[in-house]
Amino acid sequence: MHQNKQDSLKMWRQQAKSQRGIWGVFAAVMLSSLSLSACGLFSKPLPAPLAEQRVLKKKVVMTGFAVNVPAQVQDLDDVAQGFPRELLSRLERSGNFLVRQSKDLLSYDMKQEVPTAKLVKQVAAENDAQFVISGEIRSAGVRSDKKYWGLWENRNRHIEIELVIYDGMTGAFIQRHHLYRPAEDDSKIGRDKPFGSVAFYATNYGKAIDAVLAESVGWIRKDLSAFPMIAKIIQVNGKRLVVDAGTTSSLFVEDAGLVVSDYDELPVIGLSALQARPLHYGTPQASMGRIKIQQTQMQFAVGELEGEKEIGGVKVKVGDYVRFDGLMP
């Protein structure tokens, strides 16, 4: 009997010791968790990403799309503004662009002339953009293919667009793309399905439009990848310059750019090949030296000009540009 009591007491002590061990481990885990949380709450901000891990975001404005045959898009909800709006949304999600949308039409159809460089520059200036993109819904109709000596007819609705990209600084044409996608059938979408909604893309024709949008994003990213990000100088105080790009454009302190100023002279004028009328080619520019960013805000940055403020009669002034070809200081 006495031996049984001793065995029971010994077993109880072992269980208590085991439980104390479990509670000790639990307490250690909780303490470690609280320590990590405290470190997260009171730790210093992470350093800026490395230059090779960053992409400077270029400002893009997209105008409304002209519709070549309005009767073909009566079942589409606001396609003239919906298509460019959805395209801009995808460009923004790519992480390469800051986007703006203009409801004005810069596009041209069979009855309109090609937009002038002056008009392109005006649209870019009004929307604070480096590049201007316009487009046209050339066709949204149904194509009929007859087979087996006309006994079988295959009807497919298609989407056909033209996309045009311009440099907003000079108004120069960069690239044009003609894109086409057929749907699986000739069904309509319905204006009860907002453009770009889940219900919209669930339709066969919505899937065709989705494919054209995806291809358009790919071409725009490819076409503009070779161009540097350019910021406009909005204030000049001695050698201290303020530019209209900041952390939203992925600029950070110590980033370096090249200051470019227009010569104070008449632009380069020539004659067009087709008609004997003046053609504006642009204005000569001078490289004024490097600028190193010293302070960044959300939409602007402040930097110090390392070169001379005036070279050969050319002065750095409001409206000039800074080219950020690379991020190395």
mmCIF file of C-alpha atoms in Angstrom:
data_model
loop_
_atom_site.group_PDB
_atom_site.id
_atom_site.type_symbol
_atom_site.label_atom_id
_atom_site.label_comp_id
_atom_site.label_asym_id
_atom_site.label_seq_id
_atom_site.Cartn_x
_atom_site.Cartn_y
_atom_site.Cartn_z
ATOM 1 C CA MET A 1 0.000 0.000 0.000
ATOM 2 C CA HIS A 2 2.796 2.357 0.952
ATOM 3 C CA GLN A 3 4.628 1.433 -2.231
ATOM 4 C CA ASN A 4 1.560 2.293 -4.364
ATOM 5 C CA LYS A 5 1.351 5.756 -2.759
ATOM 6 C CA GLN A 6 4.996 6.407 -3.510
ATOM 7 C CA ASP A 7 4.518 5.289 -7.136
ATOM 8 C CA SER A 8 1.477 7.570 -7.504
ATOM 9 C CA LEU A 9 3.349 10.529 -6.006
ATOM 10 C CA LYS A 10 6.287 9.912 -8.314
ATOM 11 C CA MET A 11 3.995 9.769 -11.376
ATOM 12 C CA TRP A 12 2.256 13.002 -10.326
ATOM 13 C CA ARG A 13 5.611 14.794 -9.990
ATOM 14 C CA GLN A 14 6.654 13.625 -13.483
ATOM 15 C CA GLN A 15 3.375 14.864 -15.009
ATOM 16 C CA ALA A 16 3.733 18.230 -13.262
ATOM 17 C CA LYS A 17 7.305 18.560 -14.519
ATOM 18 C CA SER A 18 6.179 17.697 -18.055
ATOM 19 C CA GLN A 19 3.389 20.278 -17.922
ATOM 20 C CA ARG A 20 5.800 22.918 -16.637
ATOM 21 C CA GLY A 21 8.008 22.133 -19.643
ATOM 22 C CA ILE A 22 5.106 22.535 -22.056
ATOM 23 C CA TRP A 23 4.067 25.827 -20.476
ATOM 24 C CA GLY A 24 7.664 26.987 -20.608
ATOM 25 C CA VAL A 25 7.871 26.324 -24.339
ATOM 26 C CA PHE A 26 4.528 28.078 -24.875
ATOM 27 C CA ALA A 27 5.716 31.097 -22.885
ATOM 28 C CA ALA A 28 8.947 31.233 -24.891
ATOM 29 C CA VAL A 29 7.020 31.150 -28.182
ATOM 30 C CA MET A 30 4.671 33.912 -27.029
ATOM 31 C CA LEU A 31 7.580 36.053 -25.839
ATOM 32 C CA SER A 32 9.346 35.581 -29.156
ATOM 33 C CA SER A 33 6.161 36.508 -31.020
ATOM 34 C CA LEU A 34 5.704 39.657 -28.961
ATOM 35 C CA SER A 35 9.339 40.586 -29.532
ATOM 36 C CA LEU A 36 8.925 40.238 -33.288
ATOM 37 C CA SER A 37 5.741 42.331 -33.178
ATOM 38 C CA ALA A 38 7.518 44.999 -31.174
ATOM 39 C CA CYS A 39 10.368 45.026 -33.662
ATOM 40 C CA GLY A 40 7.838 45.426 -36.461
ATOM 41 C CA LEU A 41 6.098 48.297 -34.727
ATOM 42 C CA PHE A 42 9.167 50.268 -33.733
ATOM 43 C CA SER A 43 11.732 49.269 -36.368
ATOM 44 C CA LYS A 44 13.214 51.787 -38.786
ATOM 45 C CA PRO A 45 11.802 52.100 -42.344
ATOM 46 C CA LEU A 46 13.234 49.709 -44.880
ATOM 47 C CA PRO A 47 15.890 51.184 -47.188
ATOM 48 C CA ALA A 48 14.911 52.274 -50.690
ATOM 49 C CA PRO A 49 15.039 49.457 -53.246
ATOM 50 C CA LEU A 50 18.155 49.138 -55.351
ATOM 51 C CA ALA A 51 18.312 50.892 -58.720
ATOM 52 C CA GLU A 52 18.027 47.634 -60.646
ATOM 53 C CA GLN A 53 14.880 46.761 -58.677
ATOM 54 C CA ARG A 54 13.079 50.015 -59.487
ATOM 55 C CA VAL A 55 11.176 51.264 -62.510
ATOM 56 C CA LEU A 56 10.623 54.978 -62.967
ATOM 57 C CA LYS A 57 6.965 55.517 -63.782
ATOM 58 C CA LYS A 58 6.296 57.516 -66.940
ATOM 59 C CA LYS A 59 3.210 59.714 -67.178
ATOM 60 C CA VAL A 60 0.759 58.677 -69.871
ATOM 61 C CA VAL A 61 -2.495 60.298 -70.946
ATOM 62 C CA MET A 62 -5.030 58.455 -73.052
ATOM 63 C CA THR A 63 -7.756 60.228 -74.979
ATOM 64 C CA GLY A 64 -11.209 58.974 -75.782
ATOM 65 C CA PHE A 65 -11.472 56.530 -78.683
ATOM 66 C CA ALA A 66 -13.207 57.557 -81.882
ATOM 67 C CA VAL A 67 -15.890 55.108 -83.062
ATOM 68 C CA ASN A 68 -15.864 54.590 -86.807
ATOM 69 C CA VAL A 69 -19.335 52.951 -87.027
ATOM 70 C CA PRO A 70 -21.440 53.962 -83.991
ATOM 71 C CA ALA A 71 -24.293 51.629 -85.010
ATOM 72 C CA GLN A 72 -22.028 48.616 -84.378
ATOM 73 C CA VAL A 73 -21.507 49.413 -80.686
ATOM 74 C CA GLN A 74 -25.060 50.150 -79.555
ATOM 75 C CA ASP A 75 -24.940 47.087 -77.268
ATOM 76 C CA LEU A 76 -21.692 48.225 -75.564
ATOM 77 C CA ASP A 77 -21.785 50.452 -72.501
ATOM 78 C CA ASP A 78 -19.700 53.608 -73.128
ATOM 79 C CA VAL A 79 -17.072 51.963 -75.347
ATOM 80 C CA ALA A 80 -15.519 55.295 -76.431
ATOM 81 C CA GLN A 81 -14.445 56.037 -72.835
ATOM 82 C CA GLY A 82 -14.640 52.518 -71.411
ATOM 83 C CA PHE A 83 -11.998 51.011 -73.683
ATOM 84 C CA PRO A 84 -9.289 53.614 -72.904
ATOM 85 C CA ARG A 85 -10.279 53.614 -69.220
ATOM 86 C CA GLU A 86 -9.791 49.851 -68.974
ATOM 87 C CA LEU A 87 -6.544 50.071 -70.925
ATOM 88 C CA LEU A 88 -5.230 52.739 -68.538
ATOM 89 C CA SER A 89 -6.197 50.621 -65.539
ATOM 90 C CA ARG A 90 -4.104 47.737 -66.844
ATOM 91 C CA LEU A 91 -1.172 49.996 -67.641
ATOM 92 C CA GLU A 92 -1.292 51.351 -64.092
ATOM 93 C CA ARG A 93 -1.364 47.852 -62.608
ATOM 94 C CA SER A 94 1.765 46.981 -64.597
ATOM 95 C CA GLY A 95 3.724 49.308 -62.287
ATOM 96 C CA ASN A 96 5.391 51.177 -65.163
ATOM 97 C CA PHE A 97 3.122 54.185 -65.599
ATOM 98 C CA LEU A 98 1.249 57.015 -63.939
ATOM 99 C CA VAL A 99 -1.940 57.366 -65.933
ATOM 100 C CA ARG A 100 -4.366 60.132 -66.846
ATOM 101 C CA GLN A 101 -7.485 60.060 -69.003
ATOM 102 C CA SER A 102 -8.757 62.814 -71.270
ATOM 103 C CA LYS A 103 -12.317 62.647 -72.572
ATOM 104 C CA ASP A 104 -11.342 64.727 -75.590
ATOM 105 C CA LEU A 105 -10.771 62.982 -78.904
ATOM 106 C CA LEU A 106 -7.342 63.098 -80.477
ATOM 107 C CA SER A 107 -8.048 60.090 -82.657
ATOM 108 C CA TYR A 108 -8.842 60.454 -86.303
ATOM 109 C CA ASP A 109 -11.009 58.426 -88.629
ATOM 110 C CA MET A 110 -11.461 58.424 -92.390
ATOM 111 C CA LYS A 111 -12.966 61.927 -92.349
ATOM 112 C CA GLN A 112 -10.466 63.656 -90.047
ATOM 113 C CA GLU A 113 -6.906 64.792 -90.465
ATOM 114 C CA VAL A 114 -3.938 63.478 -88.548
ATOM 115 C CA PRO A 115 -3.547 65.484 -85.286
ATOM 116 C CA THR A 116 -0.846 68.133 -85.447
ATOM 117 C CA ALA A 117 2.227 68.133 -83.212
ATOM 118 C CA LYS A 118 0.898 71.321 -81.607
ATOM 119 C CA LEU A 119 -2.359 69.609 -80.651
ATOM 120 C CA VAL A 120 -0.529 66.575 -79.233
ATOM 121 C CA LYS A 121 1.714 68.824 -77.109
ATOM 122 C CA GLN A 122 -1.322 70.741 -75.891
ATOM 123 C CA VAL A 123 -3.077 67.549 -74.749
ATOM 124 C CA ALA A 124 0.117 66.398 -73.001
ATOM 125 C CA ALA A 125 0.597 69.762 -71.247
ATOM 126 C CA GLU A 126 -3.031 69.953 -70.082
ATOM 127 C CA ASN A 127 -2.779 66.486 -68.550
ATOM 128 C CA ASP A 128 0.804 66.700 -67.257
ATOM 129 C CA ALA A 129 1.891 63.713 -69.329
ATOM 130 C CA GLN A 130 5.021 62.613 -71.134
ATOM 131 C CA PHE A 131 3.233 60.437 -73.691
ATOM 132 C CA VAL A 132 -0.145 60.685 -75.422
ATOM 133 C CA ILE A 133 -2.068 57.626 -76.614
ATOM 134 C CA SER A 134 -5.115 57.799 -78.828
ATOM 135 C CA GLY A 135 -7.153 55.196 -80.613
ATOM 136 C CA GLU A 136 -10.084 54.307 -82.790
ATOM 137 C CA ILE A 137 -12.667 51.523 -82.740
ATOM 138 C CA ARG A 138 -12.417 50.813 -86.451
ATOM 139 C CA SER A 139 -14.928 47.977 -86.513
ATOM 140 C CA ALA A 140 -17.101 46.011 -84.097
ATOM 141 C CA GLY A 141 -19.247 44.267 -86.690
ATOM 142 C CA VAL A 142 -20.030 40.720 -87.755
ATOM 143 C CA ARG A 143 -18.105 38.805 -90.368
ATOM 144 C CA SER A 144 -19.820 36.020 -92.290
ATOM 145 C CA ASP A 145 -17.861 33.130 -93.801
ATOM 146 C CA LYS A 146 -19.830 30.791 -96.029
ATOM 147 C CA LYS A 147 -18.701 27.200 -96.437
ATOM 148 C CA TYR A 148 -19.751 24.114 -98.363
ATOM 149 C CA TRP A 149 -20.996 26.030 -101.400
ATOM 150 C CA GLY A 150 -23.002 28.415 -99.265
ATOM 151 C CA LEU A 151 -24.883 25.691 -97.375
ATOM 152 C CA TRP A 152 -23.163 26.569 -94.083
ATOM 153 C CA GLU A 153 -22.565 30.049 -92.708
ATOM 154 C CA ASN A 154 -20.153 30.862 -89.888
ATOM 155 C CA ARG A 155 -20.841 34.256 -88.274
ATOM 156 C CA ASN A 156 -18.290 35.849 -85.932
ATOM 157 C CA ARG A 157 -18.288 39.275 -84.401
ATOM 158 C CA HIS A 158 -14.875 40.910 -84.251
ATOM 159 C CA ILE A 159 -13.149 43.860 -82.583
ATOM 160 C CA GLU A 160 -10.715 45.906 -84.652
ATOM 161 C CA ILE A 161 -8.880 48.895 -83.181
ATOM 162 C CA GLU A 162 -6.089 51.247 -84.111
ATOM 163 C CA LEU A 163 -3.739 52.440 -81.379
ATOM 164 C CA VAL A 164 -1.429 55.461 -81.870
ATOM 165 C CA ILE A 165 1.348 56.593 -79.515
ATOM 166 C CA TYR A 166 2.885 60.098 -79.475
ATOM 167 C CA ASP A 167 5.676 61.837 -77.610
ATOM 168 C CA GLY A 168 3.972 64.575 -75.612
ATOM 169 C CA MET A 169 7.121 66.705 -75.303
ATOM 170 C CA THR A 170 7.611 67.176 -79.048
ATOM 171 C CA GLY A 171 4.281 66.011 -80.455
ATOM 172 C CA ALA A 172 6.149 63.496 -82.600
ATOM 173 C CA PHE A 173 4.537 60.252 -83.742
ATOM 174 C CA ILE A 174 6.088 57.147 -82.137
ATOM 175 C CA GLN A 175 4.160 54.060 -83.193
ATOM 176 C CA ARG A 176 0.862 52.766 -84.581
ATOM 177 C CA HIS A 177 -0.736 49.346 -83.994
ATOM 178 C CA HIS A 178 -3.650 47.767 -85.816
ATOM 179 C CA LEU A 179 -5.156 45.013 -83.640
ATOM 180 C CA TYR A 180 -7.887 42.500 -84.449
ATOM 181 C CA ARG A 181 -9.632 39.677 -82.577
ATOM 182 C CA PRO A 182 -12.656 37.582 -83.583
ATOM 183 C CA ALA A 183 -15.184 36.259 -81.070
ATOM 184 C CA GLU A 184 -16.550 32.716 -81.092
ATOM 185 C CA ASP A 185 -19.973 33.852 -82.286
ATOM 186 C CA ASP A 186 -21.946 36.955 -83.244
ATOM 187 C CA SER A 187 -23.738 37.467 -79.919
ATOM 188 C CA LYS A 188 -24.240 40.881 -78.327
ATOM 189 C CA ILE A 189 -23.136 41.954 -74.847
ATOM 190 C CA GLY A 190 -25.885 44.288 -73.622
ATOM 191 C CA ARG A 191 -25.661 47.737 -72.073
ATOM 192 C CA ASP A 192 -26.688 46.270 -68.706
ATOM 193 C CA LYS A 193 -23.143 44.911 -68.391
ATOM 194 C CA PRO A 194 -20.734 47.779 -67.587
ATOM 195 C CA PHE A 195 -17.620 47.902 -69.749
ATOM 196 C CA GLY A 196 -14.825 45.971 -68.047
ATOM 197 C CA SER A 197 -17.058 44.224 -65.503
ATOM 198 C CA VAL A 198 -16.951 40.491 -64.714
ATOM 199 C CA ALA A 199 -20.265 40.021 -66.520
ATOM 200 C CA PHE A 200 -18.867 41.899 -69.518
ATOM 201 C CA TYR A 201 -15.793 39.649 -69.831
ATOM 202 C CA ALA A 202 -17.888 36.512 -69.308
ATOM 203 C CA THR A 203 -19.431 36.980 -72.766
ATOM 204 C CA ASN A 204 -17.758 35.700 -75.931
ATOM 205 C CA TYR A 205 -17.361 39.179 -77.353
ATOM 206 C CA GLY A 206 -16.065 40.441 -74.010
ATOM 207 C CA LYS A 207 -13.347 37.776 -74.167
ATOM 208 C CA ALA A 208 -12.299 39.040 -77.612
ATOM 209 C CA ILE A 209 -12.072 42.619 -76.281
ATOM 210 C CA ASP A 210 -10.107 41.355 -73.272
ATOM 211 C CA ALA A 211 -7.544 39.779 -75.632
ATOM 212 C CA VAL A 212 -7.154 43.037 -77.584
ATOM 213 C CA LEU A 213 -6.680 44.992 -74.355
ATOM 214 C CA ALA A 214 -3.986 42.575 -73.170
ATOM 215 C CA GLU A 215 -2.148 42.830 -76.503
ATOM 216 C CA SER A 216 -2.423 46.630 -76.438
ATOM 217 C CA VAL A 217 -0.792 46.789 -72.996
ATOM 218 C CA GLY A 218 2.043 44.591 -74.247
ATOM 219 C CA TRP A 219 2.740 46.811 -77.254
ATOM 220 C CA ILE A 220 2.604 50.054 -75.238
ATOM 221 C CA ARG A 221 5.028 48.721 -72.643
ATOM 222 C CA LYS A 222 7.386 47.544 -75.370
ATOM 223 C CA ASP A 223 7.226 50.786 -77.372
ATOM 224 C CA LEU A 224 7.833 53.061 -74.384
ATOM 225 C CA SER A 225 10.441 50.943 -72.592
ATOM 226 C CA ALA A 226 13.291 52.503 -74.588
ATOM 227 C CA PHE A 227 12.399 56.081 -73.582
ATOM 228 C CA PRO A 228 13.729 57.643 -70.359
ATOM 229 C CA MET A 229 11.389 59.081 -67.778
ATOM 230 C CA ILE A 230 11.286 62.872 -68.164
ATOM 231 C CA ALA A 231 10.201 65.334 -65.465
ATOM 232 C CA LYS A 232 9.383 68.996 -66.008
ATOM 233 C CA ILE A 233 11.116 71.758 -64.045
ATOM 234 C CA ILE A 234 8.415 73.720 -62.211
ATOM 235 C CA GLN A 235 10.589 75.979 -59.998
ATOM 236 C CA VAL A 236 14.075 77.472 -60.290
ATOM 237 C CA ASN A 237 15.811 79.030 -57.273
ATOM 238 C CA GLY A 238 19.448 79.491 -58.179
ATOM 239 C CA LYS A 239 20.789 75.985 -58.675
ATOM 240 C CA ARG A 240 17.982 74.487 -56.649
ATOM 241 C CA LEU A 241 15.420 72.961 -59.002
ATOM 242 C CA VAL A 242 11.978 71.495 -58.355
ATOM 243 C CA VAL A 243 10.616 68.871 -60.778
ATOM 244 C CA ASP A 244 7.084 67.502 -61.160
ATOM 245 C CA ALA A 245 7.959 63.895 -60.293
ATOM 246 C CA GLY A 246 8.364 62.428 -56.819
ATOM 247 C CA THR A 247 7.878 59.216 -54.903
ATOM 248 C CA THR A 248 4.775 58.351 -56.934
ATOM 249 C CA SER A 249 7.122 58.162 -59.928
ATOM 250 C CA SER A 250 9.580 56.026 -57.866
ATOM 251 C CA LEU A 251 12.139 58.826 -57.473
ATOM 252 C CA PHE A 252 14.322 58.710 -54.353
ATOM 253 C CA VAL A 253 16.986 60.850 -52.723
ATOM 254 C CA GLU A 254 20.406 60.578 -54.440
ATOM 255 C CA ASP A 255 18.865 59.733 -57.833
ATOM 256 C CA ALA A 256 20.555 61.631 -60.670
ATOM 257 C CA GLY A 257 19.231 63.102 -63.907
ATOM 258 C CA LEU A 258 20.341 65.255 -66.832
ATOM 259 C CA VAL A 259 18.972 68.802 -67.114
ATOM 260 C CA VAL A 260 17.969 69.711 -70.674
ATOM 261 C CA SER A 261 17.121 73.294 -71.709
ATOM 262 C CA ASP A 262 15.701 74.717 -74.919
ATOM 263 C CA TYR A 263 17.757 77.297 -76.747
ATOM 264 C CA ASP A 264 16.255 80.775 -76.700
ATOM 265 C CA GLU A 265 15.859 80.855 -80.455
ATOM 266 C CA LEU A 266 13.358 79.998 -83.163
ATOM 267 C CA PRO A 267 12.497 76.294 -83.603
ATOM 268 C CA VAL A 268 13.766 74.224 -86.521
ATOM 269 C CA ILE A 269 11.440 74.758 -89.489
ATOM 270 C CA GLY A 270 11.407 72.883 -92.774
ATOM 271 C CA LEU A 271 9.062 72.177 -95.668
ATOM 272 C CA SER A 272 6.817 69.134 -95.862
ATOM 273 C CA ALA A 273 7.431 66.673 -98.654
ATOM 274 C CA LEU A 274 3.887 66.890 -100.019
ATOM 275 C CA GLN A 275 3.139 70.562 -99.789
ATOM 276 C CA ALA A 276 5.267 73.696 -99.686
ATOM 277 C CA ARG A 277 4.222 74.657 -96.172
ATOM 278 C CA PRO A 278 6.288 75.105 -92.987
ATOM 279 C CA LEU A 279 6.788 72.011 -90.859
ATOM 280 C CA HIS A 280 7.768 72.305 -87.191
ATOM 281 C CA TYR A 281 10.524 69.796 -86.364
ATOM 282 C CA GLY A 282 11.312 70.909 -82.812
ATOM 283 C CA THR A 283 13.615 73.150 -80.806
ATOM 284 C CA PRO A 284 17.367 72.605 -80.292
ATOM 285 C CA GLN A 285 18.305 71.654 -76.736
ATOM 286 C CA ALA A 286 21.387 71.994 -74.557
ATOM 287 C CA SER A 287 22.591 69.675 -71.795
ATOM 288 C CA MET A 288 23.086 71.830 -68.702
ATOM 289 C CA GLY A 289 24.588 69.241 -66.381
ATOM 290 C CA ARG A 290 23.411 66.757 -63.802
ATOM 291 C CA ILE A 291 20.925 67.181 -61.014
ATOM 292 C CA LYS A 292 21.014 65.098 -57.836
ATOM 293 C CA ILE A 293 17.757 64.670 -55.952
ATOM 294 C CA GLN A 294 17.973 65.892 -52.346
ATOM 295 C CA GLN A 295 14.336 65.740 -51.245
ATOM 296 C CA THR A 296 11.250 63.895 -52.471
ATOM 297 C CA GLN A 297 7.551 64.440 -51.894
ATOM 298 C CA MET A 298 4.621 62.520 -53.341
ATOM 299 C CA GLN A 299 4.311 64.548 -56.572
ATOM 300 C CA PHE A 300 7.529 66.562 -56.741
ATOM 301 C CA ALA A 301 11.218 66.416 -55.905
ATOM 302 C CA VAL A 302 13.936 68.968 -55.146
ATOM 303 C CA GLY A 303 17.451 68.680 -56.484
ATOM 304 C CA GLU A 304 20.713 70.589 -56.849
ATOM 305 C CA LEU A 305 22.138 71.422 -60.272
ATOM 306 C CA GLU A 306 25.776 70.331 -60.396
ATOM 307 C CA GLY A 307 26.572 72.201 -63.603
ATOM 308 C CA GLU A 308 26.296 75.883 -64.522
ATOM 309 C CA LYS A 309 22.897 77.557 -64.520
ATOM 310 C CA GLU A 310 23.779 79.351 -67.760
ATOM 311 C CA ILE A 311 25.918 77.997 -70.590
ATOM 312 C CA GLY A 312 26.519 79.972 -73.770
ATOM 313 C CA GLY A 313 23.491 82.159 -73.247
ATOM 314 C CA VAL A 314 21.195 79.210 -72.458
ATOM 315 C CA LYS A 315 19.595 79.424 -69.023
ATOM 316 C CA VAL A 316 17.838 76.779 -66.968
ATOM 317 C CA LYS A 317 14.219 77.904 -66.656
ATOM 318 C CA VAL A 318 10.770 76.747 -65.698
ATOM 319 C CA GLY A 319 9.420 74.453 -68.407
ATOM 320 C CA ASP A 320 12.764 72.759 -69.116
ATOM 321 C CA TYR A 321 13.186 69.047 -68.484
ATOM 322 C CA VAL A 322 15.219 66.528 -66.513
ATOM 323 C CA ARG A 323 15.976 63.195 -68.165
ATOM 324 C CA PHE A 324 16.323 60.263 -65.788
ATOM 325 C CA ASP A 325 18.087 57.852 -68.153
ATOM 326 C CA GLY A 326 19.546 55.902 -65.228
ATOM 327 C CA LEU A 327 19.313 55.859 -61.472
ATOM 328 C CA MET A 328 22.972 55.605 -60.577
ATOM 329 C CA PRO A 329 24.161 58.690 -58.606
#
